[in-house]
Coordinates of C-alpha atoms in Angstrom, one line a residue:
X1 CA -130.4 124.6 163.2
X2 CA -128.6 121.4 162.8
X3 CA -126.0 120.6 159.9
X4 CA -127.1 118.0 158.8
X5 CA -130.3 118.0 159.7
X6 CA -131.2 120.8 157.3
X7 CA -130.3 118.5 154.7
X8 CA -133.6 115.9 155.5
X9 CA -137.1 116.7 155.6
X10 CA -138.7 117.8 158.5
X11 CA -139.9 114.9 159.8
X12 CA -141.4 114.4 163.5
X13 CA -139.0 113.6 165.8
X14 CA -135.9 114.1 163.8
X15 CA -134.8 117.7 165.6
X16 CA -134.7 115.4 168.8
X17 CA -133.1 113.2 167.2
X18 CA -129.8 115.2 165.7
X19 CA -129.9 117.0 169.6
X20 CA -129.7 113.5 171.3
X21 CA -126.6 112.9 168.6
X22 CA -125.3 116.5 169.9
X23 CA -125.5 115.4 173.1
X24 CA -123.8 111.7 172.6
X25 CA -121.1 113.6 170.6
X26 CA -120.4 116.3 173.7
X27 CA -119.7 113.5 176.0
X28 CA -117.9 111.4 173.5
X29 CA -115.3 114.3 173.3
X30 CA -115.7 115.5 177.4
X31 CA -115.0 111.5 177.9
X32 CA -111.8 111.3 175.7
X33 CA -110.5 114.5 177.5
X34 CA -110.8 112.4 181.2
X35 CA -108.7 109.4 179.3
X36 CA -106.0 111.6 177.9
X37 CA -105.6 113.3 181.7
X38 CA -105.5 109.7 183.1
X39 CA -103.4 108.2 181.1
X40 CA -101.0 111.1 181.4
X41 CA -101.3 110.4 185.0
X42 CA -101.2 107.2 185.2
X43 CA -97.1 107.5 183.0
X44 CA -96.3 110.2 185.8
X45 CA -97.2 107.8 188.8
X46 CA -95.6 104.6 187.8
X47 CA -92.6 106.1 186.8
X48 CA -92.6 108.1 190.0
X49 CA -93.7 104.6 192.2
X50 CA -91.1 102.8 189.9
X51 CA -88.3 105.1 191.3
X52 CA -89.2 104.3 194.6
X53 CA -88.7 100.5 195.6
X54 CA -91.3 101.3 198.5
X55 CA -94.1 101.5 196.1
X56 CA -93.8 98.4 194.1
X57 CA -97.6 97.5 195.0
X58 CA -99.1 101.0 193.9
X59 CA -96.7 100.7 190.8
X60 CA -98.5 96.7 190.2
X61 CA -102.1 98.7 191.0
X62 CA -101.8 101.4 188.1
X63 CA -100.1 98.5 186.0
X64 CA -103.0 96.1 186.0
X65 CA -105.9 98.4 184.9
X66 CA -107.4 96.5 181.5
X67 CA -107.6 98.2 178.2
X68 CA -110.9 96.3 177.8
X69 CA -112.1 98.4 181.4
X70 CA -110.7 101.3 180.0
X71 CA -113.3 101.6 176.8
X72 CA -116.0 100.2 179.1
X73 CA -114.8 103.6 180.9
X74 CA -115.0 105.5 178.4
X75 CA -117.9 104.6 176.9
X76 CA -119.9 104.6 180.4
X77 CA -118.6 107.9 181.1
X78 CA -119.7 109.5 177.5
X79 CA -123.1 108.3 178.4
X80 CA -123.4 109.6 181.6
X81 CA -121.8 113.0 180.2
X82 CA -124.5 112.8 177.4
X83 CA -127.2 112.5 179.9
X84 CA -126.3 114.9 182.3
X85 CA -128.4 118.7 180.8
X86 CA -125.9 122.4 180.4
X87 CA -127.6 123.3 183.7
X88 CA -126.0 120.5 185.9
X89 CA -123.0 120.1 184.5
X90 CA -122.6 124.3 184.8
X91 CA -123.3 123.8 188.2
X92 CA -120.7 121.1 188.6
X93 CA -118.1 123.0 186.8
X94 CA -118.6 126.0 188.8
X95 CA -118.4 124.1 191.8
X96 CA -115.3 122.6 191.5
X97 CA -113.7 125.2 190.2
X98 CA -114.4 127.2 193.6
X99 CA -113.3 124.4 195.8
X100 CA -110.0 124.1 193.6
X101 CA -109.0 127.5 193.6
X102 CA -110.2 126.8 197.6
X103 CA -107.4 124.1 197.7
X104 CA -104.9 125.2 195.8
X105 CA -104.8 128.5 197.9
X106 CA -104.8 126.5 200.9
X107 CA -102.2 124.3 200.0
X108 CA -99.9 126.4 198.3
X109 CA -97.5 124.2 196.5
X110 CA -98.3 120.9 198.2
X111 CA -97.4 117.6 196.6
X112 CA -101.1 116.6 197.3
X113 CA -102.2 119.0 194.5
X114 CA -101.8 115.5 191.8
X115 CA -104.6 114.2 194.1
X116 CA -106.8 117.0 192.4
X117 CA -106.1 116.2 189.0
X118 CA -107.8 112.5 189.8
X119 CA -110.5 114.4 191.7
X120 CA -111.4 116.7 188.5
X121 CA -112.4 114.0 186.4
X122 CA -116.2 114.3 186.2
X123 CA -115.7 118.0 186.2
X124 CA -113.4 118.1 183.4
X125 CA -115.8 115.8 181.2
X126 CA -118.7 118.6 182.3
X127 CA -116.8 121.6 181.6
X128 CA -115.2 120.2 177.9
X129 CA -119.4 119.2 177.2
X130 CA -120.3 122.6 178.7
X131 CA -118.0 124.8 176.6
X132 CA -118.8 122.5 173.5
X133 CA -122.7 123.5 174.3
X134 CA -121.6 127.2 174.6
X135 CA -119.3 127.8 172.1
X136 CA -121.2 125.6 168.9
X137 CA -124.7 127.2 170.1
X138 CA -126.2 128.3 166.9
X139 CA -123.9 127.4 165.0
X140 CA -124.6 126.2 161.1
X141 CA -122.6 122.8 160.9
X142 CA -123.0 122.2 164.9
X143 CA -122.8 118.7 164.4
X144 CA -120.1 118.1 161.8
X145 CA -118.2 120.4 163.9
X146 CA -118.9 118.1 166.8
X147 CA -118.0 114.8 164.5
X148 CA -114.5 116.3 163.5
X149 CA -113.7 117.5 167.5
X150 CA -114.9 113.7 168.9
X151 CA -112.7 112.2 165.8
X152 CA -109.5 114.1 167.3
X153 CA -110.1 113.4 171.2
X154 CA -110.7 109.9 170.5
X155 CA -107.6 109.9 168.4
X156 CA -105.9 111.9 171.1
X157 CA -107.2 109.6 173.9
X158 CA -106.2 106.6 172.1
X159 CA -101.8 107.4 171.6
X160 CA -102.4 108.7 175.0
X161 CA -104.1 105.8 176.2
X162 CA -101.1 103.7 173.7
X163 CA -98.4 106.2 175.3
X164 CA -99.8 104.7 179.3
X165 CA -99.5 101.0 178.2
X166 CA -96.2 101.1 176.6
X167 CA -94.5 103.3 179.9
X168 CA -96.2 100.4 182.0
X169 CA -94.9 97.6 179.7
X170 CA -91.1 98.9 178.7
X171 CA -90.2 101.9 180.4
X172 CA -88.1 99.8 182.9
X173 CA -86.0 97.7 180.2
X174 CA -86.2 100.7 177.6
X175 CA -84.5 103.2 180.0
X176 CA -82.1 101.1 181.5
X177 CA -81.1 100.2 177.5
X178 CA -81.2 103.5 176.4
X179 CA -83.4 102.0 173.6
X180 CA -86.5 103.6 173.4
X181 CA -86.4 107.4 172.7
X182 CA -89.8 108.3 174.0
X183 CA -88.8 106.3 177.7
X184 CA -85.2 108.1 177.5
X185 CA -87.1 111.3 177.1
X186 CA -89.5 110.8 179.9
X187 CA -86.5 109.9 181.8
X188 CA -85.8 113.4 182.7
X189 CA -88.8 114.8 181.5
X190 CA -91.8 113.0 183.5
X191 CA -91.3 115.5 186.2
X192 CA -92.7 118.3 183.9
X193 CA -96.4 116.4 183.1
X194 CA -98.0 118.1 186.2
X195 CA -97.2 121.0 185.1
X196 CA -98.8 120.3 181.5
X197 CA -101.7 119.3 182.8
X198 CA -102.4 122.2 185.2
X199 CA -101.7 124.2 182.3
X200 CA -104.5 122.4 180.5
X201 CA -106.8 122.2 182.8
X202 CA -106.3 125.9 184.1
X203 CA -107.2 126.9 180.1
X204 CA -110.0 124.5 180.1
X205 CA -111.9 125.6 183.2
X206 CA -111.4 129.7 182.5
X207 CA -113.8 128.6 179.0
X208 CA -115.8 126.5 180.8
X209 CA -116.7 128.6 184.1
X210 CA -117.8 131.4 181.6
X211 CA -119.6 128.7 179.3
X212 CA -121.2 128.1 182.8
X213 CA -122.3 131.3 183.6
X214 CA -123.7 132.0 180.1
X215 CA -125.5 129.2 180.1
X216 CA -127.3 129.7 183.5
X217 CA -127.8 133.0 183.0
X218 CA -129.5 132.4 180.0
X219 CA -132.8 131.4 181.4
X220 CA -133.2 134.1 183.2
X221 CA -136.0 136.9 182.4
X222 CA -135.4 139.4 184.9
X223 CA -132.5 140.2 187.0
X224 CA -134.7 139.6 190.0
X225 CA -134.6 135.8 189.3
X226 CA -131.2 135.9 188.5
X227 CA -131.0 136.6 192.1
X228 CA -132.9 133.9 193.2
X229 CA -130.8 131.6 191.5
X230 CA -127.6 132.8 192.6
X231 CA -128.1 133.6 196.0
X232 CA -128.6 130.2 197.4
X233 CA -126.1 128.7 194.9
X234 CA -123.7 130.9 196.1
X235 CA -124.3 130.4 199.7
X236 CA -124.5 126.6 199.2
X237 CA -121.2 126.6 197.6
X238 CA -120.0 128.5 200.4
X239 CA -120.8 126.3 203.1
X240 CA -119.4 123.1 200.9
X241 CA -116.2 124.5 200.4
X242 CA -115.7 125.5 203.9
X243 CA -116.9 121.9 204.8
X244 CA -114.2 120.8 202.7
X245 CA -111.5 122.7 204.2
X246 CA -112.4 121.1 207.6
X247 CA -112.1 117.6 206.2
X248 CA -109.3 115.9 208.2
X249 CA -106.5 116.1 205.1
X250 CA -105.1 112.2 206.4
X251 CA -108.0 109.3 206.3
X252 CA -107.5 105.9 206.1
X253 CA -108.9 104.4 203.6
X254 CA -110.5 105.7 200.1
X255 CA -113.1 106.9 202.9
X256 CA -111.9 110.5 202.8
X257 CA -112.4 110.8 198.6
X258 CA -116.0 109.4 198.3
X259 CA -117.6 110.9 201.5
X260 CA -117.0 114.5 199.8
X261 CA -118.3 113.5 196.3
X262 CA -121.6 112.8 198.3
X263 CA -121.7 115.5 200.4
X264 CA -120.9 117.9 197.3
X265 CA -123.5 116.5 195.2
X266 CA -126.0 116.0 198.1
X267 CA -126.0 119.4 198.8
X268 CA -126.3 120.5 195.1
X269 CA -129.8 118.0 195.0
X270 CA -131.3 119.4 198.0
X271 CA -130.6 122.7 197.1
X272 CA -132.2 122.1 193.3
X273 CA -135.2 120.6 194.9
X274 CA -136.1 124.1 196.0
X275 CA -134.8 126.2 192.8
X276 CA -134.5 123.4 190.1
X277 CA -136.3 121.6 187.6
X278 CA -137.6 118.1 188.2
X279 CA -134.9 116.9 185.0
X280 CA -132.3 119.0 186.8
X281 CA -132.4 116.7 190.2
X282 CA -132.4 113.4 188.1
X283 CA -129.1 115.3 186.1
X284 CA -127.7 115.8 189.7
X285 CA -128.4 111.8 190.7
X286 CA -126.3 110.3 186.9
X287 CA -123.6 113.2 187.8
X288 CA -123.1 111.2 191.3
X289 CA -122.9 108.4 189.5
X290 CA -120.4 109.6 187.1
X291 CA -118.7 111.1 189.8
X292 CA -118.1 107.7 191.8
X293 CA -117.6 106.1 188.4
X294 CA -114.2 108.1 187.9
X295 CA -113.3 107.6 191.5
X296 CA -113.9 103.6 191.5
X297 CA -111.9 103.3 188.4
X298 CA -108.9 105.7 189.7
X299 CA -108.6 104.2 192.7
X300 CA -104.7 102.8 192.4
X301 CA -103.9 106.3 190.9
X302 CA -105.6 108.2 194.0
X303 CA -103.8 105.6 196.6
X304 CA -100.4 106.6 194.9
X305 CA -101.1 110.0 195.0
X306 CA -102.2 110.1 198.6
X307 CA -98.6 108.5 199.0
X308 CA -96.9 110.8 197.3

């Protein structure tokens, strides 16, 4: 079942052993993919706040996020993605996905729509895990497959993560020299990122949401559970995303983007204490963690983009 696994004798212990590894490896990779959107972010913001002499303290907030606090971020985030089970983070993905498609809809081509990028965080490590779960299921070299794919988003998330620093460093001397041909080319082209990353993140959810559904479905026996399942899911997803849409679209404060990511999830672990597992509501308490996690650390980013 696993690559390398096969390889060593069967002793006890050792299966769980490789899955736990799986799982460490799915979040490595679902954790680099968050960094890479970040830092992509973060070069689209400060040159955008450096434009504007207005925003000088939102461009000094996005400047003076650590590198060290960015691994820490990383490496917290991989763990809680490693923890969370396919079942939560399916539920997560599918959740957000509705309430995006809810916004977007809703706000047609609004400048607030960068605000969702920040907001997809979590869900983007979830869905990058939960298609890695679906589409390496089975498969003979699973976990070599998973080494090689955590070896190019780390080395991904790290020029990205090289690209943010050196924007926030030079870009204002480089551009004015006409020096640096990566800051001369972001000069006119910085405008385009959003549209690279919705892009992105349009492919990754389509694989994800049906990774999702696969996986869910999976458990299933008969189609009369199926029901079960889905009708209160989908009637809970209903009622947050209209709860959503009647969230005043102006508060003060960071107030407005943490009251939602505790509603959301506080609705998802009442409604798996009546359909769930027991490990499925502990999944649901380290996802609200992970969830305030990414909020907490993009808190400069999220105050520019409210701006914006």
């Amino acid at each position: 079942m696993f690559s390398l696994g096969s390889w060593l004798p069967a002793w006890p212990g050792l299966a769980w052993g490789w899955a736990l590894l799986d799982a460490l490896l799915r979040g490595l990779v679902g954790a680099c993919a968050v960094s890479v959107l970040c830092s992509l972010l973060k070069v689209y913001l400060y040159i955008q706040c450096l434009n504007d002499p207005g925003r000088q303290a939102e461009k000094e907030a996005i400047w003076a996020q650590r590198r060290a606090l960015e691994l820490l971020h990383v490496a917290v985030l991989a763990g809680a993605l490693a923890v969370v089970g396919s079942r939560v983070a399916a539920l997560v993905v599918l959740e957000f996905s509705l309430r995006a498609v809810s916004t977007l809809l809703s706000l047609g081509k609004g400048a607030r729509s960068s605000q969702l990028y920040l907001l997809c965080q979590f869900s983007l490590g979830c869905g990058v895990s939960c298609g890695l779960s679906f589409l390496l299921e089975g498969a003979p070299h699973g976990t070599c497959n998973l080494v090689l794919a955590a070896g190019l988003a780390g080395l991904l998330a790290t020029y990205a993560g090289r690209l943010a620093r050196h924007i926030c460093t030079f870009y204002k001397l480089h551009s004015q020299a006409r020096y640096c041909g990566i800051c001369i080319f972001l000069l006119t082209a910085a405008h385009n990122i959003p549209r690279l990353l919705r892009k992105a993140l349009v492919v990754t959810f389509a694989v994800a949401d049906l990774a999702a559904v696969t996986l869910l479905n999976r458990d299933f026996l008969s189609a009369a559970e199926a029901v079960r399942f889905w009708t209160p899911l989908t009637i809970c997803y209903t009622l947050l995303v209209i709860y959503m849409q009647e969230e005043p679209q102006h508060g003060a404060g960071e107030r407005p983007l943490y009251q939602p990511a505790l509603v959301r999830m506080g609705g998802l672990f009442i409604l798996l204490l009546t359909i769930g597992r027991w490990s499925d509501v502990l999944h649901v308490l380290v996802s609200l963690l992970g969830e305030l996690w990414c909020l907490l650390r993009a808190g400069g980013m999220l105050r520019a983009c409210q701006r914006q």
